[in-house]
Short mmCIF file of N, CA and C in Angstrom, two decimals:
data_model
loop_
_atom_site.label_atom_id
_atom_site.label_comp_id
_atom_site.label_asym_id
_atom_site.label_seq_id
_atom_site.Cartn_x
_atom_site.Cartn_y
_atom_site.Cartn_z
N MET A 1 5.45 13.66 23.02
CA MET A 1 6.81 13.90 23.43
C MET A 1 6.88 13.78 24.96
N ARG A 2 7.86 13.04 25.44
CA ARG A 2 8.07 12.93 26.88
C ARG A 2 8.90 14.12 27.34
N CYS A 3 8.38 14.83 28.32
CA CYS A 3 9.06 16.01 28.86
C CYS A 3 9.21 15.86 30.37
N TYR A 4 10.23 16.49 30.89
CA TYR A 4 10.40 16.58 32.34
C TYR A 4 10.37 18.05 32.71
N ILE A 5 9.55 18.36 33.70
CA ILE A 5 9.32 19.73 34.14
C ILE A 5 9.77 19.86 35.59
N GLY A 6 10.62 20.84 35.86
CA GLY A 6 11.03 21.13 37.23
C GLY A 6 10.04 22.09 37.86
N LEU A 7 9.67 21.81 39.10
CA LEU A 7 8.76 22.67 39.85
C LEU A 7 9.48 23.17 41.09
N GLY A 8 9.27 24.43 41.45
CA GLY A 8 9.87 24.97 42.65
C GLY A 8 9.04 26.11 43.20
N SER A 9 9.06 26.25 44.53
CA SER A 9 8.35 27.35 45.20
C SER A 9 8.99 27.58 46.55
N ASN A 10 9.05 28.86 46.97
CA ASN A 10 9.48 29.14 48.33
C ASN A 10 8.65 30.24 48.98
N LEU A 11 7.47 30.49 48.44
CA LEU A 11 6.55 31.48 49.01
C LEU A 11 5.12 30.93 49.06
N SER A 12 4.33 31.43 49.99
CA SER A 12 2.88 31.16 50.03
C SER A 12 2.56 29.67 50.06
N ASN A 13 3.08 28.96 51.06
CA ASN A 13 2.84 27.52 51.24
C ASN A 13 3.36 26.74 50.03
N PRO A 14 4.69 26.62 49.92
CA PRO A 14 5.30 26.01 48.73
C PRO A 14 4.76 24.63 48.35
N ALA A 15 4.55 23.75 49.31
CA ALA A 15 4.05 22.41 48.95
C ALA A 15 2.67 22.50 48.33
N ALA A 16 1.82 23.36 48.84
CA ALA A 16 0.49 23.55 48.26
C ALA A 16 0.60 24.16 46.86
N GLN A 17 1.55 25.06 46.66
CA GLN A 17 1.78 25.64 45.33
C GLN A 17 2.13 24.53 44.33
N LEU A 18 3.02 23.61 44.74
CA LEU A 18 3.42 22.53 43.84
C LEU A 18 2.25 21.59 43.55
N ARG A 19 1.48 21.24 44.57
CA ARG A 19 0.32 20.35 44.34
C ARG A 19 -0.67 21.00 43.35
N SER A 20 -0.94 22.29 43.54
CA SER A 20 -1.85 23.00 42.64
C SER A 20 -1.28 23.08 41.22
N ALA A 21 0.03 23.33 41.12
CA ALA A 21 0.67 23.39 39.80
C ALA A 21 0.56 22.04 39.08
N LEU A 22 0.73 20.95 39.80
CA LEU A 22 0.60 19.62 39.19
C LEU A 22 -0.81 19.42 38.65
N GLU A 23 -1.82 19.85 39.40
CA GLU A 23 -3.20 19.77 38.92
C GLU A 23 -3.38 20.59 37.64
N SER A 24 -2.79 21.78 37.62
CA SER A 24 -2.89 22.64 36.43
C SER A 24 -2.16 22.04 35.24
N MET A 25 -1.00 21.43 35.50
CA MET A 25 -0.26 20.79 34.41
C MET A 25 -1.04 19.62 33.82
N ALA A 26 -1.78 18.90 34.67
CA ALA A 26 -2.59 17.78 34.20
C ALA A 26 -3.70 18.25 33.27
N ALA A 27 -4.06 19.53 33.35
CA ALA A 27 -5.13 20.08 32.52
C ALA A 27 -4.61 20.78 31.26
N LEU A 28 -3.30 20.78 31.04
CA LEU A 28 -2.76 21.41 29.83
C LEU A 28 -3.31 20.70 28.59
N PRO A 29 -3.64 21.45 27.55
CA PRO A 29 -4.17 20.81 26.33
C PRO A 29 -3.12 19.91 25.68
N GLN A 30 -3.62 18.85 25.05
CA GLN A 30 -2.76 17.92 24.30
C GLN A 30 -1.65 17.35 25.17
N SER A 31 -1.89 17.22 26.47
CA SER A 31 -0.85 16.78 27.40
C SER A 31 -1.45 15.85 28.45
N ARG A 32 -0.56 15.05 29.02
CA ARG A 32 -0.97 14.14 30.09
C ARG A 32 0.13 14.10 31.14
N LEU A 33 -0.24 14.37 32.37
CA LEU A 33 0.71 14.25 33.49
C LEU A 33 0.85 12.77 33.79
N VAL A 34 2.04 12.23 33.58
CA VAL A 34 2.28 10.80 33.73
C VAL A 34 2.67 10.45 35.16
N ASP A 35 3.55 11.23 35.74
CA ASP A 35 4.07 10.91 37.06
C ASP A 35 4.77 12.15 37.61
N TYR A 36 5.05 12.12 38.90
CA TYR A 36 5.85 13.18 39.50
C TYR A 36 6.60 12.61 40.70
N SER A 37 7.70 13.27 41.01
CA SER A 37 8.57 12.82 42.10
C SER A 37 7.98 13.23 43.46
N GLY A 38 8.66 12.79 44.51
CA GLY A 38 8.37 13.33 45.82
C GLY A 38 8.81 14.78 45.89
N PHE A 39 8.48 15.43 46.98
CA PHE A 39 8.86 16.83 47.18
C PHE A 39 10.14 16.86 48.01
N TYR A 40 11.01 17.81 47.65
CA TYR A 40 12.31 17.96 48.30
C TYR A 40 12.46 19.40 48.79
N ALA A 41 13.06 19.57 49.96
CA ALA A 41 13.38 20.90 50.48
C ALA A 41 14.87 21.14 50.27
N SER A 42 15.19 22.40 49.91
CA SER A 42 16.59 22.76 49.70
C SER A 42 16.78 24.24 49.99
N ALA A 43 18.03 24.59 50.25
CA ALA A 43 18.36 25.99 50.45
C ALA A 43 18.15 26.75 49.15
N ALA A 44 17.73 27.99 49.28
CA ALA A 44 17.51 28.83 48.10
C ALA A 44 18.83 29.13 47.40
N VAL A 45 18.79 29.18 46.09
CA VAL A 45 19.92 29.61 45.28
C VAL A 45 19.51 30.95 44.68
N GLY A 46 20.13 32.01 45.11
CA GLY A 46 19.75 33.32 44.59
C GLY A 46 20.14 34.42 45.55
N PRO A 47 19.73 35.64 45.23
CA PRO A 47 20.17 36.81 46.00
C PRO A 47 19.48 36.92 47.36
N GLY A 48 20.21 37.45 48.32
CA GLY A 48 19.64 37.77 49.63
C GLY A 48 19.19 36.57 50.43
N GLU A 49 18.60 36.85 51.57
CA GLU A 49 18.03 35.81 52.42
C GLU A 49 16.67 35.42 51.86
N GLN A 50 16.49 34.13 51.61
CA GLN A 50 15.23 33.63 51.10
C GLN A 50 14.84 32.39 51.89
N PRO A 51 13.53 32.12 51.98
CA PRO A 51 13.10 30.86 52.58
C PRO A 51 13.58 29.68 51.74
N ASP A 52 13.67 28.51 52.35
CA ASP A 52 14.01 27.29 51.62
C ASP A 52 12.96 27.03 50.54
N TYR A 53 13.39 26.32 49.52
CA TYR A 53 12.51 25.93 48.43
C TYR A 53 11.94 24.54 48.67
N VAL A 54 10.81 24.29 48.05
CA VAL A 54 10.27 22.94 47.87
C VAL A 54 10.29 22.70 46.37
N ASN A 55 10.89 21.57 45.97
CA ASN A 55 11.07 21.24 44.55
C ASN A 55 10.54 19.85 44.25
N ALA A 56 10.22 19.63 42.99
CA ALA A 56 9.82 18.32 42.48
C ALA A 56 10.06 18.33 40.97
N VAL A 57 9.90 17.16 40.36
CA VAL A 57 9.97 17.03 38.90
C VAL A 57 8.76 16.23 38.46
N ALA A 58 8.15 16.67 37.35
CA ALA A 58 7.01 15.98 36.76
C ALA A 58 7.39 15.43 35.39
N ARG A 59 6.82 14.27 35.07
CA ARG A 59 6.96 13.71 33.71
C ARG A 59 5.64 13.95 33.00
N LEU A 60 5.73 14.58 31.85
CA LEU A 60 4.57 14.99 31.08
C LEU A 60 4.70 14.45 29.67
N GLU A 61 3.63 13.88 29.14
CA GLU A 61 3.57 13.52 27.72
C GLU A 61 2.77 14.62 27.04
N THR A 62 3.32 15.20 25.98
CA THR A 62 2.63 16.32 25.34
C THR A 62 2.80 16.29 23.82
N ALA A 63 1.79 16.81 23.14
CA ALA A 63 1.88 17.05 21.71
C ALA A 63 2.14 18.53 21.44
N LEU A 64 2.25 19.33 22.49
CA LEU A 64 2.53 20.75 22.32
C LEU A 64 3.96 20.96 21.85
N ALA A 65 4.15 21.94 20.98
CA ALA A 65 5.50 22.34 20.58
C ALA A 65 6.20 22.94 21.80
N PRO A 66 7.53 22.94 21.82
CA PRO A 66 8.25 23.41 23.01
C PRO A 66 7.83 24.80 23.50
N GLU A 67 7.71 25.76 22.60
CA GLU A 67 7.37 27.11 23.06
C GLU A 67 5.89 27.22 23.44
N ALA A 68 5.03 26.41 22.86
CA ALA A 68 3.63 26.37 23.30
C ALA A 68 3.54 25.78 24.70
N LEU A 69 4.36 24.77 24.98
CA LEU A 69 4.42 24.21 26.33
C LEU A 69 4.94 25.27 27.30
N LEU A 70 5.98 25.99 26.92
CA LEU A 70 6.50 27.07 27.75
C LEU A 70 5.41 28.10 28.04
N ASP A 71 4.65 28.49 27.01
CA ASP A 71 3.55 29.44 27.21
C ASP A 71 2.55 28.91 28.26
N GLY A 72 2.18 27.64 28.13
CA GLY A 72 1.24 27.04 29.08
C GLY A 72 1.78 27.04 30.50
N LEU A 73 3.06 26.70 30.65
CA LEU A 73 3.67 26.68 31.98
C LEU A 73 3.76 28.09 32.56
N GLN A 74 4.08 29.08 31.74
CA GLN A 74 4.15 30.45 32.23
C GLN A 74 2.77 30.98 32.61
N GLN A 75 1.72 30.53 31.93
CA GLN A 75 0.36 30.90 32.33
C GLN A 75 0.03 30.31 33.70
N ILE A 76 0.45 29.08 33.95
CA ILE A 76 0.23 28.46 35.26
C ILE A 76 0.98 29.26 36.33
N GLU A 77 2.23 29.64 36.05
CA GLU A 77 3.00 30.45 37.00
C GLU A 77 2.27 31.75 37.32
N SER A 78 1.76 32.41 36.29
CA SER A 78 1.05 33.68 36.48
C SER A 78 -0.19 33.49 37.34
N ARG A 79 -0.94 32.43 37.10
CA ARG A 79 -2.14 32.16 37.91
C ARG A 79 -1.80 31.89 39.36
N HIS A 80 -0.56 31.49 39.61
CA HIS A 80 -0.09 31.25 40.98
C HIS A 80 0.61 32.47 41.58
N GLY A 81 0.49 33.60 40.93
CA GLY A 81 1.05 34.84 41.48
C GLY A 81 2.52 35.06 41.22
N ARG A 82 3.08 34.38 40.25
CA ARG A 82 4.50 34.54 39.94
C ARG A 82 4.79 35.95 39.47
N GLU A 83 5.79 36.58 40.08
CA GLU A 83 6.27 37.89 39.64
C GLU A 83 7.72 37.73 39.23
N ARG A 84 8.09 38.36 38.14
CA ARG A 84 9.45 38.26 37.60
C ARG A 84 10.19 39.56 37.82
N SER A 85 10.41 39.93 39.08
CA SER A 85 11.06 41.21 39.37
C SER A 85 12.55 41.07 39.65
N ILE A 86 12.97 40.00 40.33
CA ILE A 86 14.37 39.80 40.68
C ILE A 86 14.80 38.43 40.16
N ARG A 87 15.87 38.40 39.36
CA ARG A 87 16.35 37.11 38.84
C ARG A 87 16.78 36.23 40.00
N TRP A 88 16.30 35.00 40.00
CA TRP A 88 16.57 33.99 41.01
C TRP A 88 16.06 34.43 42.39
N GLY A 89 15.11 35.34 42.41
CA GLY A 89 14.51 35.78 43.67
C GLY A 89 13.46 34.79 44.15
N ALA A 90 12.94 35.07 45.34
CA ALA A 90 11.88 34.23 45.90
C ALA A 90 10.68 34.25 44.96
N ARG A 91 9.93 33.15 44.93
CA ARG A 91 8.79 33.08 44.02
C ARG A 91 7.74 32.10 44.52
N THR A 92 6.51 32.37 44.11
CA THR A 92 5.42 31.47 44.45
C THR A 92 5.51 30.18 43.66
N LEU A 93 5.96 30.28 42.40
CA LEU A 93 6.02 29.09 41.55
C LEU A 93 7.01 29.31 40.42
N ASP A 94 7.81 28.30 40.18
CA ASP A 94 8.76 28.29 39.06
C ASP A 94 8.59 26.96 38.36
N LEU A 95 8.29 27.00 37.06
CA LEU A 95 8.16 25.80 36.25
C LEU A 95 9.16 25.89 35.11
N ASP A 96 10.06 24.92 35.04
CA ASP A 96 11.11 24.90 34.02
C ASP A 96 11.03 23.63 33.19
N ILE A 97 11.12 23.78 31.87
CA ILE A 97 11.24 22.61 31.00
C ILE A 97 12.69 22.14 31.13
N LEU A 98 12.86 20.98 31.72
CA LEU A 98 14.20 20.43 31.91
C LEU A 98 14.65 19.68 30.66
N LEU A 99 13.77 18.82 30.16
CA LEU A 99 14.04 18.02 28.97
C LEU A 99 12.78 17.94 28.13
N TYR A 100 12.96 17.98 26.82
CA TYR A 100 11.86 17.85 25.87
C TYR A 100 12.26 16.73 24.92
N GLY A 101 11.87 15.50 25.30
CA GLY A 101 12.31 14.33 24.54
C GLY A 101 13.82 14.29 24.52
N ASP A 102 14.38 13.98 23.38
CA ASP A 102 15.84 13.97 23.24
C ASP A 102 16.32 15.19 22.45
N LYS A 103 15.49 16.23 22.43
CA LYS A 103 15.78 17.43 21.66
C LYS A 103 16.71 18.38 22.42
N SER A 104 17.57 19.04 21.68
CA SER A 104 18.34 20.17 22.18
C SER A 104 17.74 21.41 21.54
N ILE A 105 17.35 22.38 22.36
CA ILE A 105 16.66 23.58 21.90
C ILE A 105 17.42 24.79 22.41
N ASP A 106 17.66 25.74 21.54
CA ASP A 106 18.32 26.98 21.96
C ASP A 106 17.72 28.13 21.16
N THR A 107 16.69 28.75 21.75
CA THR A 107 16.03 29.90 21.13
C THR A 107 16.16 31.08 22.08
N ALA A 108 15.65 32.22 21.66
CA ALA A 108 15.69 33.41 22.51
C ALA A 108 14.90 33.20 23.80
N ARG A 109 13.88 32.36 23.78
CA ARG A 109 13.02 32.14 24.95
C ARG A 109 13.30 30.85 25.72
N LEU A 110 13.96 29.90 25.10
CA LEU A 110 14.01 28.57 25.70
C LEU A 110 15.33 27.87 25.39
N THR A 111 15.93 27.32 26.44
CA THR A 111 17.12 26.48 26.28
C THR A 111 16.82 25.15 26.96
N VAL A 112 16.92 24.06 26.20
CA VAL A 112 16.67 22.71 26.69
C VAL A 112 17.75 21.82 26.11
N PRO A 113 18.38 20.96 26.93
CA PRO A 113 18.16 20.76 28.35
C PRO A 113 18.42 22.04 29.14
N HIS A 114 17.76 22.11 30.29
CA HIS A 114 17.91 23.30 31.14
C HIS A 114 19.39 23.53 31.41
N PRO A 115 19.90 24.73 31.18
CA PRO A 115 21.36 24.97 31.20
C PRO A 115 22.04 24.79 32.56
N ARG A 116 21.33 24.93 33.67
CA ARG A 116 21.98 24.80 34.99
C ARG A 116 21.55 23.54 35.74
N MET A 117 20.88 22.66 35.04
CA MET A 117 20.35 21.45 35.67
C MET A 117 21.44 20.60 36.33
N ALA A 118 22.60 20.47 35.69
CA ALA A 118 23.67 19.61 36.20
C ALA A 118 24.26 20.12 37.51
N GLU A 119 24.01 21.38 37.85
CA GLU A 119 24.55 21.97 39.08
C GLU A 119 23.53 21.94 40.22
N ARG A 120 22.37 21.37 40.01
CA ARG A 120 21.28 21.50 40.97
C ARG A 120 20.77 20.14 41.42
N ASN A 121 21.19 19.76 42.61
CA ASN A 121 20.74 18.46 43.13
C ASN A 121 19.24 18.46 43.40
N PHE A 122 18.64 19.65 43.61
CA PHE A 122 17.20 19.71 43.84
C PHE A 122 16.41 19.47 42.55
N VAL A 123 17.10 19.39 41.43
CA VAL A 123 16.50 18.97 40.16
C VAL A 123 16.88 17.51 39.87
N LEU A 124 18.15 17.18 40.04
CA LEU A 124 18.64 15.85 39.66
C LEU A 124 18.08 14.74 40.55
N GLU A 125 18.00 14.97 41.85
CA GLU A 125 17.47 13.92 42.76
C GLU A 125 16.03 13.55 42.41
N PRO A 126 15.11 14.52 42.31
CA PRO A 126 13.75 14.12 41.93
C PRO A 126 13.65 13.56 40.52
N LEU A 127 14.49 14.04 39.62
CA LEU A 127 14.51 13.49 38.26
C LEU A 127 14.94 12.02 38.30
N ALA A 128 15.90 11.71 39.15
CA ALA A 128 16.37 10.32 39.27
C ALA A 128 15.29 9.40 39.84
N GLU A 129 14.38 9.94 40.63
CA GLU A 129 13.25 9.14 41.11
C GLU A 129 12.41 8.64 39.94
N LEU A 130 12.23 9.51 38.95
CA LEU A 130 11.36 9.19 37.82
C LEU A 130 12.06 8.41 36.72
N ALA A 131 13.35 8.69 36.52
CA ALA A 131 14.06 8.11 35.37
C ALA A 131 15.53 7.87 35.73
N PRO A 132 15.81 6.90 36.60
CA PRO A 132 17.19 6.71 37.07
C PRO A 132 18.19 6.38 35.97
N GLU A 133 17.76 5.82 34.87
CA GLU A 133 18.66 5.44 33.78
C GLU A 133 18.73 6.50 32.68
N LEU A 134 18.20 7.65 32.94
CA LEU A 134 18.08 8.70 31.92
C LEU A 134 19.44 9.10 31.34
N GLN A 135 19.44 9.25 30.03
CA GLN A 135 20.60 9.76 29.31
C GLN A 135 20.18 11.05 28.62
N PHE A 136 21.01 12.09 28.72
CA PHE A 136 20.71 13.40 28.16
C PHE A 136 21.03 13.43 26.67
N PRO A 137 20.47 14.41 25.94
CA PRO A 137 20.72 14.47 24.49
C PRO A 137 22.20 14.51 24.12
N ASP A 138 23.05 15.02 25.01
CA ASP A 138 24.49 15.09 24.70
C ASP A 138 25.24 13.82 25.11
N GLY A 139 24.51 12.80 25.58
CA GLY A 139 25.12 11.53 25.95
C GLY A 139 25.46 11.37 27.42
N ARG A 140 25.39 12.44 28.19
CA ARG A 140 25.69 12.33 29.62
C ARG A 140 24.59 11.53 30.32
N HIS A 141 24.98 10.80 31.35
CA HIS A 141 24.04 10.00 32.12
C HIS A 141 23.67 10.73 33.40
N LEU A 142 22.40 10.66 33.76
CA LEU A 142 21.90 11.30 34.97
C LEU A 142 22.69 10.86 36.20
N SER A 143 23.00 9.58 36.30
CA SER A 143 23.71 9.07 37.47
C SER A 143 25.07 9.73 37.64
N VAL A 144 25.76 9.99 36.55
CA VAL A 144 27.08 10.65 36.61
C VAL A 144 26.91 12.11 37.03
N LEU A 145 25.94 12.79 36.45
CA LEU A 145 25.69 14.18 36.83
C LEU A 145 25.36 14.28 38.32
N LEU A 146 24.57 13.35 38.80
CA LEU A 146 24.17 13.36 40.21
C LEU A 146 25.37 13.15 41.12
N GLN A 147 26.28 12.27 40.76
CA GLN A 147 27.48 12.03 41.56
C GLN A 147 28.36 13.27 41.64
N ASN A 148 28.38 14.07 40.59
CA ASN A 148 29.26 15.23 40.52
C ASN A 148 28.58 16.54 40.93
N CYS A 149 27.33 16.46 41.32
CA CYS A 149 26.56 17.66 41.63
C CYS A 149 26.90 18.18 43.03
N PRO A 150 27.09 19.49 43.18
CA PRO A 150 27.37 20.04 44.51
C PRO A 150 26.18 19.85 45.46
N PRO A 151 26.47 19.61 46.73
CA PRO A 151 25.38 19.44 47.71
C PRO A 151 24.67 20.76 47.98
N ASN A 152 23.43 20.67 48.46
CA ASN A 152 22.66 21.87 48.76
C ASN A 152 21.63 21.58 49.84
N ARG A 153 22.05 21.06 50.97
CA ARG A 153 21.14 20.85 52.09
C ARG A 153 19.81 20.27 51.65
N LEU A 154 19.85 19.32 50.76
CA LEU A 154 18.65 18.74 50.18
C LEU A 154 18.13 17.61 51.06
N HIS A 155 16.81 17.59 51.28
CA HIS A 155 16.21 16.43 51.93
C HIS A 155 14.78 16.23 51.41
N ARG A 156 14.43 14.95 51.32
CA ARG A 156 13.09 14.60 50.82
C ARG A 156 12.09 14.83 51.93
N LEU A 157 10.97 15.44 51.58
CA LEU A 157 9.92 15.71 52.56
C LEU A 157 9.04 14.49 52.71
N LYS A 158 8.47 14.34 53.88
CA LYS A 158 7.55 13.23 54.09
C LYS A 158 6.27 13.47 53.30
N PRO A 159 5.70 12.40 52.74
CA PRO A 159 4.48 12.57 51.92
C PRO A 159 3.31 13.10 52.73
#
């Protein structure tokens, strides 16, 4: 199954957190890291004053079921010191399943496509690097979502 995973960090050397997370994702069982976008900096979305985020998107091929993939990603977050104390608070690492093939998933633990993806240029821009012609399970096109997405001081970081 082709999946797209959003990565984000705004604590403890965010770019290094993302590079390490990509290495960990490449080691997930029954999975292969196919590609990943460049890194982007953006203003934090969440409570209080927070450092800017560094974000990217990875394309992963996996035979893991959606919730098994979620478990694996949450284990990677934990190994990177992720604490879940404040919703949308600062974090060392955030890994979100954005898309899982052409499936729509709505369980107590997982909603795919990611429910706020269309509002986040720090997700859509790197996703467009990997799959500019992407169409979502509901028929929407990535290019249209990107045109209608609110700006957020987003800029691509130098490699």
